[in-house]
PDB file of C-alpha atoms in Angstrom:
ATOM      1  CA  UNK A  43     205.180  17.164  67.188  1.00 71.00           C
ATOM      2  CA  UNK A  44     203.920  20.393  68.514  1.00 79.00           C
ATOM      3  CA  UNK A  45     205.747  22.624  70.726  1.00 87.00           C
ATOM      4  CA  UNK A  46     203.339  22.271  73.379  1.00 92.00           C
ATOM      5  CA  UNK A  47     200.689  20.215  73.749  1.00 93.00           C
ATOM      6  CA  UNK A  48     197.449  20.485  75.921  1.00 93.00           C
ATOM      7  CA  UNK A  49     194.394  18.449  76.655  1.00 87.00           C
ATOM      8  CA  UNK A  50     191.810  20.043  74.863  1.00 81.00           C
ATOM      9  CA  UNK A  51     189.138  18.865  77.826  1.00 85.00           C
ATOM     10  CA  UNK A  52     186.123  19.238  77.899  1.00 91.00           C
ATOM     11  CA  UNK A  53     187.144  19.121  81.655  1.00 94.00           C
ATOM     12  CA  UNK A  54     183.638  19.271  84.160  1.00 96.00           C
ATOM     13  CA  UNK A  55     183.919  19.454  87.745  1.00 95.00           C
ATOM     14  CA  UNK A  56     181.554  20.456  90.297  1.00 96.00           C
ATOM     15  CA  UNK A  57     181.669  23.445  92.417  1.00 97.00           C
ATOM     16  CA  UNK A  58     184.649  23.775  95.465  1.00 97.00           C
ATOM     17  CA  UNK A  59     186.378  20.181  93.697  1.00 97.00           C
ATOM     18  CA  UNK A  60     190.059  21.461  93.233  1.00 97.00           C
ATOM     19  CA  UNK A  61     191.059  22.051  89.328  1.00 97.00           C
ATOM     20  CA  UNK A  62     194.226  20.691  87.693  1.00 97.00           C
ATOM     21  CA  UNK A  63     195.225  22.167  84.125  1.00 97.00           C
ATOM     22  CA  UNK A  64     198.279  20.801  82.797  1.00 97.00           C
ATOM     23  CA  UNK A  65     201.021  21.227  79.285  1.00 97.00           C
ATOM     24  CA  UNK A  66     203.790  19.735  78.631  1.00 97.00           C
ATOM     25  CA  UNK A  67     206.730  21.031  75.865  1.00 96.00           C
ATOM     26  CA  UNK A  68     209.506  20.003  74.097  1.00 95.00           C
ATOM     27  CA  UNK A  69     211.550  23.317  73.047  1.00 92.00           C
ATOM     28  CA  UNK A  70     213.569  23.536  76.115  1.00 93.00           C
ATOM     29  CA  UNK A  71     214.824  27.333  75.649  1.00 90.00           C
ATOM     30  CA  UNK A  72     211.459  28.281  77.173  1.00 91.00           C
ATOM     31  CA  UNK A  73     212.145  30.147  80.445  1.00 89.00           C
ATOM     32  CA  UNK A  74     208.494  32.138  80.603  1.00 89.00           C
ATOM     33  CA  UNK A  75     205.348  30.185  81.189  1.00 92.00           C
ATOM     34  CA  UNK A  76     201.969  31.516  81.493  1.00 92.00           C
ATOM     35  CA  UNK A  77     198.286  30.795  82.040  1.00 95.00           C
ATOM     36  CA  UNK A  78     195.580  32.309  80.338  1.00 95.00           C
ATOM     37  CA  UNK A  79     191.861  32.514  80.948  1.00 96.00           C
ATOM     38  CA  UNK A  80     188.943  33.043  77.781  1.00 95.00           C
ATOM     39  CA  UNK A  81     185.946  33.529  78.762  1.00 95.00           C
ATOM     40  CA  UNK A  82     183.545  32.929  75.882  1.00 91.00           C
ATOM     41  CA  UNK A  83     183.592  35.034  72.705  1.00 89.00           C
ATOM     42  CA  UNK A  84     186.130  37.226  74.255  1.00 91.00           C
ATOM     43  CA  UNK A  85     190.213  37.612  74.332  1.00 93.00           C
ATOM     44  CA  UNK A  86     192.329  35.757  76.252  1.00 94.00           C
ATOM     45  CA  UNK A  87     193.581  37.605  79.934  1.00 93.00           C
ATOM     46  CA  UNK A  88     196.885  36.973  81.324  1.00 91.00           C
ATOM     47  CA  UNK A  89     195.698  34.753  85.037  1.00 94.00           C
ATOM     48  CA  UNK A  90     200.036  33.655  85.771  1.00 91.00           C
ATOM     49  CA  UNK A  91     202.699  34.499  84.888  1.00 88.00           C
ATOM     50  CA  UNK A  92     206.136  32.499  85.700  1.00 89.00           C
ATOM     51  CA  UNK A  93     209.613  32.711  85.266  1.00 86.00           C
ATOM     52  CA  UNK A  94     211.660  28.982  85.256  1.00 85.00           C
ATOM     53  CA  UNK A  95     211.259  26.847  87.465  1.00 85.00           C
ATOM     54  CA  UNK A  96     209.144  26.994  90.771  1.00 86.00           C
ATOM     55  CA  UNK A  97     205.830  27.310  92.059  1.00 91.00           C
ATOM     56  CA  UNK A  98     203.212  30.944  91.552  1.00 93.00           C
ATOM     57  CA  UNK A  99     200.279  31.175  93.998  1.00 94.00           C
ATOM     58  CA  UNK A 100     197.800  34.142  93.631  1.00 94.00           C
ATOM     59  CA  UNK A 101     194.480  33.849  95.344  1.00 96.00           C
ATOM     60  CA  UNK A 102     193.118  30.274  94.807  1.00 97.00           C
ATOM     61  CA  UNK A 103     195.300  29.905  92.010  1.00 97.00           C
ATOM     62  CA  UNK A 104     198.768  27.932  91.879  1.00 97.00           C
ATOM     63  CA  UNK A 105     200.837  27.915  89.076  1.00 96.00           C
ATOM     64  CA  UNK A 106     203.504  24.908  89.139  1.00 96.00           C
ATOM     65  CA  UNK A 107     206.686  24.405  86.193  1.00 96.00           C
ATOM     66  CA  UNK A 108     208.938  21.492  86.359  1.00 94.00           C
ATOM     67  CA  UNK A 109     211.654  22.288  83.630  1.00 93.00           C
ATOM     68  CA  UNK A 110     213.170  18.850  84.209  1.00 93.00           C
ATOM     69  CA  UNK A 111     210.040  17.488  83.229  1.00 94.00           C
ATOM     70  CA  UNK A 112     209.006  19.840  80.584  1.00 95.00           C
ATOM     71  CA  UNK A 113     205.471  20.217  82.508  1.00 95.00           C
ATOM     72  CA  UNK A 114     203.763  23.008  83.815  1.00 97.00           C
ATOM     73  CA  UNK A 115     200.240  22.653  85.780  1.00 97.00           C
ATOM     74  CA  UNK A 116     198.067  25.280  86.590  1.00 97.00           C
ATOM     75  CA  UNK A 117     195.953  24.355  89.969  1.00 97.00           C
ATOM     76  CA  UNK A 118     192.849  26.138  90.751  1.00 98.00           C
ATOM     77  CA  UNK A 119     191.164  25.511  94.398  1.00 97.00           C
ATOM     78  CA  UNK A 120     187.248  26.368  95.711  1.00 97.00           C
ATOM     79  CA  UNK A 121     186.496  26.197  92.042  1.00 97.00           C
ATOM     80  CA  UNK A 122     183.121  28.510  91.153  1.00 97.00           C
ATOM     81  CA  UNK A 123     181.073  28.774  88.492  1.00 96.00           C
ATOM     82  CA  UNK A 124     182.980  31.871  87.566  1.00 96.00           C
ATOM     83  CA  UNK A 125     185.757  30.050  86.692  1.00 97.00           C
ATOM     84  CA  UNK A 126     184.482  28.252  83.800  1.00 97.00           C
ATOM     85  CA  UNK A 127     186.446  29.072  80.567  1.00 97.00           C
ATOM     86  CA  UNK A 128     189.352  27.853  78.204  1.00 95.00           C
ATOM     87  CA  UNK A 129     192.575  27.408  79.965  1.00 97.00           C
ATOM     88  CA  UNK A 130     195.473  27.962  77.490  1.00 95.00           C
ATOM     89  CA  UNK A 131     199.058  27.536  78.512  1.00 95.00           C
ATOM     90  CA  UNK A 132     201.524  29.449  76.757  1.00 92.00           C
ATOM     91  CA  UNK A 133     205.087  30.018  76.827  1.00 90.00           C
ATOM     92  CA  UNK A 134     208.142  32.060  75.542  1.00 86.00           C
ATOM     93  CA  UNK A 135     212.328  31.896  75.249  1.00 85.00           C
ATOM     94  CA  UNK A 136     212.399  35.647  76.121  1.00 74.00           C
ATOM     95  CA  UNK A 137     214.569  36.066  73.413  1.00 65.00           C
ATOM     96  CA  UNK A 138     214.785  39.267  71.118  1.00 58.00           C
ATOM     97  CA  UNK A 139     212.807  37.659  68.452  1.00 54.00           C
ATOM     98  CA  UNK A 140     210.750  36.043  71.134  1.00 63.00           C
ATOM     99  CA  UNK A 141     207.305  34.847  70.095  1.00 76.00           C
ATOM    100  CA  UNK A 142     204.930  33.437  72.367  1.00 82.00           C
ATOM    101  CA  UNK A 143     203.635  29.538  71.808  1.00 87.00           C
ATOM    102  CA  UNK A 144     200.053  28.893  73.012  1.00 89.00           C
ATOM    103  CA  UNK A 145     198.573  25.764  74.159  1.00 92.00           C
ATOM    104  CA  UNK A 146     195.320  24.328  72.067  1.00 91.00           C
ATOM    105  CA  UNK A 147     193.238  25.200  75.642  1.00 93.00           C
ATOM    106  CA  UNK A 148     191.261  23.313  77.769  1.00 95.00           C
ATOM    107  CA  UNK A 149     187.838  24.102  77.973  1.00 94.00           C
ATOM    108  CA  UNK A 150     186.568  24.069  81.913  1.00 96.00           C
ATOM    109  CA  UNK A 151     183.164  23.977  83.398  1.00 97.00           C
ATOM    110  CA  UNK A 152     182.102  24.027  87.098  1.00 97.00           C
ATOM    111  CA  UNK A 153     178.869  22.669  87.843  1.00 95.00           C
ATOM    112  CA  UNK A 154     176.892  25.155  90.343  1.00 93.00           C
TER     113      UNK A 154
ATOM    114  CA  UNK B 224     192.088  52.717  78.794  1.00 62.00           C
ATOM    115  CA  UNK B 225     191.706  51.370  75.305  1.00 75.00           C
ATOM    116  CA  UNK B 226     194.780  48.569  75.561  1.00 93.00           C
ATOM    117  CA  UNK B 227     194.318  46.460  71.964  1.00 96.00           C
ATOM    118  CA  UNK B 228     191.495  47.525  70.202  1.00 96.00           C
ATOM    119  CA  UNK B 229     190.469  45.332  66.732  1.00 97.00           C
ATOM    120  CA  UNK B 230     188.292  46.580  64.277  1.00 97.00           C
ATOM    121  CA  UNK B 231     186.313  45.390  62.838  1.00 97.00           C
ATOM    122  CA  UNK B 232     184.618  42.925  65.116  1.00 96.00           C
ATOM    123  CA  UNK B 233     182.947  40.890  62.847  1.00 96.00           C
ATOM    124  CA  UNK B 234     182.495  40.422  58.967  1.00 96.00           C
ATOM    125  CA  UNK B 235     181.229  37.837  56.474  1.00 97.00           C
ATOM    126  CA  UNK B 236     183.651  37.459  52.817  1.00 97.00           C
ATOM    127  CA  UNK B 237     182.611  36.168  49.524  1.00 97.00           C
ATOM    128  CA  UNK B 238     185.425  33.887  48.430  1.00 98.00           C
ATOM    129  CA  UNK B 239     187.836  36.198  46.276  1.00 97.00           C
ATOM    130  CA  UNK B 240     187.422  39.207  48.043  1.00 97.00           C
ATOM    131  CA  UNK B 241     189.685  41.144  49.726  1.00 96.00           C
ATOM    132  CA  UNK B 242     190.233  42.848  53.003  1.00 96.00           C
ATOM    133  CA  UNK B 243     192.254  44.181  56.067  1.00 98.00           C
ATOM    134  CA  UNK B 244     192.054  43.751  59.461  1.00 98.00           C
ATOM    135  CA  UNK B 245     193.185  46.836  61.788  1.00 97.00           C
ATOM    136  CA  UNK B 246     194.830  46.547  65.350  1.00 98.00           C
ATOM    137  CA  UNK B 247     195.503  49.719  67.121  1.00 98.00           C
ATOM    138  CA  UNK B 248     197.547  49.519  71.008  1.00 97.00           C
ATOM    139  CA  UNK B 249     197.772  53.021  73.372  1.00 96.00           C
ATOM    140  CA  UNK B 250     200.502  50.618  75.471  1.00 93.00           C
ATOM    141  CA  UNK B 251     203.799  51.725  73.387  1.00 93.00           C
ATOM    142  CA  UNK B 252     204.383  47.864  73.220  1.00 92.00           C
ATOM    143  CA  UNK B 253     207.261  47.210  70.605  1.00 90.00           C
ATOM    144  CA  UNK B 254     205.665  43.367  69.859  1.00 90.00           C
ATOM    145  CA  UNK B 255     202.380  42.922  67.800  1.00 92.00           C
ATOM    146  CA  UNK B 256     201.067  39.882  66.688  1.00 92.00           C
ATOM    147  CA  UNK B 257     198.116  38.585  64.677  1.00 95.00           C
ATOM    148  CA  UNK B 258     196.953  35.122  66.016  1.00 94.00           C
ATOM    149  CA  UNK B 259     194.042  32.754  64.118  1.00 96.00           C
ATOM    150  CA  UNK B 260     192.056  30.065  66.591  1.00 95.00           C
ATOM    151  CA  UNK B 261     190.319  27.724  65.373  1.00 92.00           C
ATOM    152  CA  UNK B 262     188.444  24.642  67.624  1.00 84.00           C
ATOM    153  CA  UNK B 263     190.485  21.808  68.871  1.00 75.00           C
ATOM    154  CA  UNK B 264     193.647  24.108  66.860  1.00 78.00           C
ATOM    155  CA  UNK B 265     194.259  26.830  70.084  1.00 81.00           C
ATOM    156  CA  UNK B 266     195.803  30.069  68.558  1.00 88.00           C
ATOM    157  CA  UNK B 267     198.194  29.973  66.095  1.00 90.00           C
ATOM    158  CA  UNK B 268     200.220  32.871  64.850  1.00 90.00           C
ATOM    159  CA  UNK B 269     200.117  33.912  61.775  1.00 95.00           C
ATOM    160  CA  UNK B 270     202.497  36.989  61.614  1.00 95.00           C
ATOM    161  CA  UNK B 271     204.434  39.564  64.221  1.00 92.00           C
ATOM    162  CA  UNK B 272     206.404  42.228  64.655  1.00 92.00           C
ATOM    163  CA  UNK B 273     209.350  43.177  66.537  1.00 89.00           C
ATOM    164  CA  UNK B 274     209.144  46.768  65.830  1.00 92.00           C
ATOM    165  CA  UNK B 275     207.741  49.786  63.564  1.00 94.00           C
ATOM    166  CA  UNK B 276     208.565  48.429  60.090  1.00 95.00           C
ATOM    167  CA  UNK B 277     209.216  44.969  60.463  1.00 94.00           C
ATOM    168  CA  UNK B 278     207.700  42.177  60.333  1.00 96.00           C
ATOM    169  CA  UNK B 279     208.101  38.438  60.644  1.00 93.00           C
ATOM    170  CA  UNK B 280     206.076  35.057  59.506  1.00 93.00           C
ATOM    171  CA  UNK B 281     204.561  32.784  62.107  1.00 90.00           C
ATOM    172  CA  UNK B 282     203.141  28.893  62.089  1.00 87.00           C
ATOM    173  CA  UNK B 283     200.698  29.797  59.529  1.00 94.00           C
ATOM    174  CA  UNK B 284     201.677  32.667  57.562  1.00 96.00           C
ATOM    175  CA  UNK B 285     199.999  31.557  53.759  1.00 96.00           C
ATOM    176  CA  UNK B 286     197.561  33.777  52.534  1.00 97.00           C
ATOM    177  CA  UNK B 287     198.317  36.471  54.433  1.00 98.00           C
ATOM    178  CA  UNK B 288     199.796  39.522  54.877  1.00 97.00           C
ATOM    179  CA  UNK B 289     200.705  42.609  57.265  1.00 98.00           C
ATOM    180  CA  UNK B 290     202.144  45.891  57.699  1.00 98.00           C
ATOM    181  CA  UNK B 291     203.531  47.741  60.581  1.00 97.00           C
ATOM    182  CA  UNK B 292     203.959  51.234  59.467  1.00 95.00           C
ATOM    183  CA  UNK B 293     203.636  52.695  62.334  1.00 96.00           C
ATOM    184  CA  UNK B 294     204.184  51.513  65.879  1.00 96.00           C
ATOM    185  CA  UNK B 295     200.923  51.564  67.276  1.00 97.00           C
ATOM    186  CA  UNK B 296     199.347  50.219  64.251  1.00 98.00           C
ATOM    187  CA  UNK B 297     199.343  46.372  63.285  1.00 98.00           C
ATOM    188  CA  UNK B 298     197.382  45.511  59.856  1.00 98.00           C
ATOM    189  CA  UNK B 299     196.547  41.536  58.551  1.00 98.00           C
ATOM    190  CA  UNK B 300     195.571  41.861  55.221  1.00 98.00           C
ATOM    191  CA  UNK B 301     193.159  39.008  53.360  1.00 97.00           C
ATOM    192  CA  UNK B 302     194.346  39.336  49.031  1.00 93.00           C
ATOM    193  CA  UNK B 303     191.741  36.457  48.061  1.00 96.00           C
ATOM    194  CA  UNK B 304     189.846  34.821  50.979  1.00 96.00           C
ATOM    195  CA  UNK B 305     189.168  31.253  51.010  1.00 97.00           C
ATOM    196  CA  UNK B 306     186.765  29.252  52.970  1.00 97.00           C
ATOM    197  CA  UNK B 307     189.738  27.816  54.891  1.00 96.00           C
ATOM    198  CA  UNK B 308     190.470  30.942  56.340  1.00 98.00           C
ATOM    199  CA  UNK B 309     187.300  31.141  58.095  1.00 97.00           C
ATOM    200  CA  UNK B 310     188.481  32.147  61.918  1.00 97.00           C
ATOM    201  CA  UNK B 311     188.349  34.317  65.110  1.00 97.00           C
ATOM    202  CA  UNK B 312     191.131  36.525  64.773  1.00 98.00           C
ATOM    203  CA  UNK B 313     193.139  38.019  67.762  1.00 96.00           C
ATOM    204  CA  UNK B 314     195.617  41.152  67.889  1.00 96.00           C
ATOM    205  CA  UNK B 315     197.769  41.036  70.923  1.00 92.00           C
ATOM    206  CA  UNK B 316     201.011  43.195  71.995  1.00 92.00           C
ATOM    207  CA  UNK B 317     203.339  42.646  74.229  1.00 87.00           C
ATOM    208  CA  UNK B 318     206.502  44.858  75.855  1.00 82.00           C
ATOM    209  CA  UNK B 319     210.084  44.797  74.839  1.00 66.00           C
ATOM    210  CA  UNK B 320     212.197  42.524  76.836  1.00 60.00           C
ATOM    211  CA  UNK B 321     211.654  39.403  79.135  1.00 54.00           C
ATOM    212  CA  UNK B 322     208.824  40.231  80.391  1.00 58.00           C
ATOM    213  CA  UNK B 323     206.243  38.634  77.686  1.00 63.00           C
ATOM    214  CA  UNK B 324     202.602  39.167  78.746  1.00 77.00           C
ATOM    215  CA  UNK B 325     200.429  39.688  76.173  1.00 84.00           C
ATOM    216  CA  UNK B 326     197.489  41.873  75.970  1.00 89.00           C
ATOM    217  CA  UNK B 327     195.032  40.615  73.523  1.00 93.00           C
ATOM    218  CA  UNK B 328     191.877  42.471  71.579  1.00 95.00           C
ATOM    219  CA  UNK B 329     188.354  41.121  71.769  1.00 95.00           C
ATOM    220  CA  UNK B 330     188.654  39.314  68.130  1.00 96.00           C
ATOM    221  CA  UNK B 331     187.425  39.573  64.754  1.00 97.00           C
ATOM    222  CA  UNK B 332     185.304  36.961  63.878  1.00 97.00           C
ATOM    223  CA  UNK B 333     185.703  36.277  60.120  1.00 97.00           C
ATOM    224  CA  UNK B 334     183.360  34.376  57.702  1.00 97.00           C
ATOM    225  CA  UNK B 335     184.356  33.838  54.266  1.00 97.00           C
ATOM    226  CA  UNK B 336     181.958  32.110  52.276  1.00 97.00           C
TER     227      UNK B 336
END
């Protein structure tokens, strides 16, 4: 079983239709969860960034993680064009040795 | 404002050959790491570092190799390439302590045929 598993999508929605992006894990040292964006033949960019438990909003973008659950979701709202990408949710135990576990991605597309 | 810079950004490999992949960060991060993604597969890490002069294996470490001889520097070396290890790479660092955003390079896209 991996350590955190994502729906790999393809995921299309059209224009302004609210986004959902979801992983769940198993390893439950994790403490520091993250969303990041790829845009096509590029690197991935840091989009959230959260710390246990809770909820993250920035801008149309709401980051949720249920630690009970071992879930995290990553909301986006007035989706645009702009926003299509791969979605990867990664996360980290903060420890010394800490190493960061990525998601597979979900690739997103918003139809104009 | 450089941040992770790969090089080089693309190359094609007869099986057999040889070669090293170079990751340079201005940031002073203490963390490197050399990722692989494949489709459907995410990224996977192949090797990191903790610090100037060590190093540490990852998920998929086989076939590879790396050196961290200096802190800025991150190098994933190739001995004999194999078809398999066909790939995009990605160099990312990342600060010491609990805060763990990484900041990626723009790839090396690798061919080995």
């Amino acid at each position: 079983q991996k350590e955190v598993e994502q729906d790999p999508g393809p995921l299309s929605v059209p224009e302004g239709a609210i986004v959902s992006l979801n992983c769940t894990y198993s390893n439950s040292a994790f403490q520091y969860f993250m969303w990041y964006r790829q845009y096509s033949r590029k690197g991935p960019e840091l989009l959230m960034y959260t710390y246990s438990s809770g909820n993250k909003e920035d801008g149309r973008f709401t980051a949720q993680v249920d630690k009970s659950s071992k879930y995290i979701s990553l909301f986006i709202r007035d989706s645009q064009p702009s926003d299509s990408a791969t979605y990867l949710c990664a996360m980290s135990a903060g420890s010394s040795a800490s190493k960061i576990i990525f998601g597979s991605g979900t690739r997103l597309s918003i139809r104009p | 404002n450089a941040g992770v810079t790969q090089t080089p950004k693309f190359r094609v490999l007869k099986t057999g050959q040889s070669m090293t992949l170079l990751c340079a960060q201005d940031m002073n991060h203490e963390y490197m790491y050399w990722y692989r993604q494949d489709p459907g597969m995410g990224l996977r890490l192949i090797h990191y570092s903790v610090g100037e002069g060590t190093t540490a294996k990852g998920e998929v470490p086989d076939g590879y190799n790396v050196s961290r001889l200096k802190k800025q520097n991150f190098l994933l070396g190739l001995e004999s390439a194999a078809p398999s290890q066909t790939s995009v790479y990605f160099c990312a660092s990342s600060d010491l302590g609990d805060d763990t955003e990484a900041f990626f390079g723009q790839g090396t896209r690798l061919t080995v045929v």
